[in-house]
Each structure stands twice: as C-alpha cells, then as structure tokens.
XYZ file of C-alpha atoms in Angstrom:
170
model
C 34.742 0.546 6.507
C 31.834 -0.813 5.951
C 30.697 -2.429 2.340
C 27.517 -1.305 -0.187
C 26.118 -2.692 -2.523
C 23.981 -1.114 -5.019
C 22.263 -3.566 -7.495
C 20.049 -3.311 -9.749
C 19.957 -1.949 -14.082
C 21.813 -0.124 -16.526
C 19.263 -0.842 -19.135
C 18.556 2.893 -19.041
C 18.867 6.105 -18.572
C 16.350 6.696 -15.444
C 18.838 3.790 -13.770
C 21.808 4.701 -14.574
C 20.845 8.735 -13.507
C 19.953 6.932 -9.859
C 23.171 5.402 -9.425
C 25.008 9.277 -10.104
C 25.196 9.967 -6.232
C 27.100 7.628 -5.785
C 29.300 8.000 -8.494
C 29.851 11.257 -7.511
C 29.956 11.318 -3.578
C 32.391 7.808 -3.421
C 34.971 10.416 -1.998
C 33.126 11.758 0.372
C 30.858 8.800 1.441
C 34.118 6.825 2.484
C 35.489 9.762 4.204
C 32.368 11.033 6.334
C 30.238 7.459 6.337
C 33.849 5.291 5.887
C 31.717 3.509 3.522
C 32.909 1.418 0.183
C 30.246 0.912 -2.575
C 30.515 -1.089 -5.425
C 27.851 -0.801 -8.362
C 27.196 -3.918 -9.614
C 24.570 -4.605 -12.835
C 22.340 -7.090 -12.372
C 19.652 -6.305 -14.547
C 16.370 -7.996 -13.007
C 14.514 -9.376 -9.490
C 16.044 -12.811 -10.139
C 19.241 -12.419 -10.531
C 19.662 -9.087 -8.085
C 19.270 -12.493 -5.531
C 22.197 -14.665 -6.867
C 23.643 -11.216 -6.163
C 22.908 -10.612 -3.390
C 23.649 -14.912 -2.711
C 27.067 -14.374 -3.554
C 28.647 -11.024 -1.954
C 28.795 -9.787 1.188
C 27.684 -6.358 3.218
C 26.231 -4.701 5.745
C 23.551 -2.108 3.034
C 22.000 -3.176 -0.289
C 20.940 -0.839 -2.607
C 18.201 -2.227 -5.530
C 17.679 -0.732 -8.378
C 15.782 -2.450 -11.272
C 14.629 -2.457 -14.024
C 11.275 -0.222 -13.826
C 9.327 -3.558 -16.403
C 10.312 -5.725 -13.374
C 6.481 -7.361 -11.733
C 5.875 -6.453 -8.285
C 4.396 -9.887 -7.241
C 8.043 -12.082 -8.538
C 9.807 -8.909 -7.355
C 7.804 -9.220 -3.679
C 8.598 -12.857 -3.875
C 12.252 -13.155 -4.996
C 12.844 -9.477 -1.792
C 10.434 -12.170 0.861
C 13.576 -14.054 -0.183
C 16.663 -11.530 -0.453
C 15.270 -10.940 3.551
C 15.072 -14.086 5.171
C 18.024 -15.068 3.682
C 20.119 -11.879 4.762
C 17.476 -10.355 7.840
C 20.765 -8.154 10.162
C 21.470 -6.632 5.853
C 20.136 -2.970 5.935
C 18.383 -2.806 2.235
C 17.292 -0.363 0.196
C 15.154 0.122 -2.411
C 15.133 1.778 -5.226
C 12.571 2.465 -6.805
C 12.568 2.264 -10.117
C 9.689 4.303 -11.459
C 10.551 8.792 -12.849
C 6.628 9.427 -11.600
C 5.491 10.204 -8.874
C 3.406 6.723 -8.420
C 4.647 3.932 -7.610
C 4.159 -0.322 -8.277
C 6.438 -1.198 -4.939
C 4.683 -0.607 -1.458
C 4.101 -4.506 -1.719
C 7.704 -4.592 -1.161
C 8.014 -2.310 1.846
C 7.413 -5.327 4.695
C 11.168 -6.180 3.703
C 12.960 -3.547 3.016
C 14.776 -0.974 5.776
C 13.480 2.167 3.156
C 12.041 2.439 -0.043
C 13.215 5.831 -1.717
C 12.104 8.311 -4.489
C 13.272 10.822 -6.467
C 9.506 12.589 -6.243
C 6.111 11.860 -4.244
C 3.086 13.561 -4.195
C 2.381 17.436 -2.607
C 0.142 14.992 0.208
C 1.984 11.698 1.996
C -1.977 10.850 2.285
C -2.540 11.187 -1.903
C -0.782 7.285 -1.569
C -3.793 6.166 -0.147
C -5.596 7.259 -2.419
C -7.291 4.578 -5.652
C -6.473 6.227 -9.168
C -7.263 5.254 -12.534
C -4.629 3.842 -13.586
C -2.174 3.479 -11.073
C -1.291 7.613 -10.559
C -2.473 10.702 -10.855
C -1.775 11.385 -13.624
C -3.922 8.889 -15.417
C -6.527 8.569 -13.147
C -6.589 12.936 -15.057
C -7.018 11.654 -18.071
C -9.403 9.097 -17.492
C -11.544 11.523 -16.180
C -10.548 14.182 -18.132
C -10.666 12.897 -21.789
C -12.137 10.109 -20.765
C -9.231 7.453 -21.753
C -9.336 3.514 -21.242
C -6.241 2.579 -19.718
C -7.867 -1.245 -18.260
C -5.676 -3.250 -18.231
C -2.368 -0.780 -17.752
C -2.270 0.148 -13.626
C 1.374 1.601 -13.041
C 0.227 2.250 -9.030
C -0.017 0.095 -6.026
C -1.952 -0.508 -2.217
C 0.645 -0.040 1.007
C 0.179 -2.807 2.873
C -1.562 -3.037 5.922
C 0.302 -1.911 8.608
C 2.365 0.086 6.652
C -0.305 2.654 6.036
C 2.430 5.556 8.232
C 4.698 5.184 5.166
C 7.315 5.659 7.332
C 9.754 3.159 4.819
C 8.911 5.135 2.939
C 11.383 7.899 1.737
C 12.093 11.017 -0.918
C 15.436 12.033 -1.743
C 16.614 14.771 -3.692
C 19.541 14.816 -5.888
C-alpha cells in the first residue's frame, strides 16, 4: 500500500473544499490505486515542513493557507524538496481565483494544481495590474489603484511551458 499525506490549513472553506475529493473518494483511491490518504492539519508553511519531517509517505499534497508569503514558501519548499528528493510533492494552490501567487514553487514541486485557470494558458505569462485579469480590468476601466496589492506571480525561467501546472476540475 502506498501512503499519501494531505498537509495543510483548515482555516477557510476554500481549503476545506479542496480536501473534499480525497475524503469522498477515500475508498476508491485505496481500491483503484492502493493509496491510503491521511490528512494532517498544519496552518503555516513552517508547520507543513515540520509535518513532512515527521511523517513518511510517497506523496505529499501541500495545501497552505492562502495568505502564506510566496517567498518564504519558496524557501521552505526548496528545503522540503532537498530533504526528500524521491517524494512526489503536489502543491494545491489555495487561491480561489484563476491567478496564482505561487508560480515560484514550480522548480520544487512535481505538480501545481489549480481548480480554475485562464482560458489561454499563455495569459499567465503576461503582466497584469494587481496580478490578475480581473484586477487589471478594474484598474484600467475604473482607474482603481492596486498599489501594494498583487495576487499574481511570474513564471520562473525554465518553466515557460507550465508543464507542472495542472488544472483539476472536481
């Protein structure tokens, strides 16, 4: 039997909803993939890193609170990857909107899962005021100032094809 961990926040309804497929499909995952999934709450990326050190598994689904700092998250993900290079690391983006603050994690994860995305994947390579198509529209249409507020991220060099970026609809 293979072991998988879901490690993450339980602070809001979005994160809880993103865990539901694992809960509802628990028996099917075990029967079809011989995969036993265990959920362990951890509120910050630092907490997630500690849980990764303490528990063995082949696969880890990382689901942090959406307010986690992307730069701090990157340093922690880099360390998790270095400590367990054989482990499959799957980051489930906690953002509800189609944009993401976490493209900087692509070099350290096997997959970055997102529940929804822009119609054209190449739109993620564009710079938007405020970091998303929506904020860009509001800024340009109604002259709204998004100074100091940004919900996007740049695609890191070497990941322009966005292959580790996967959209899951459930």
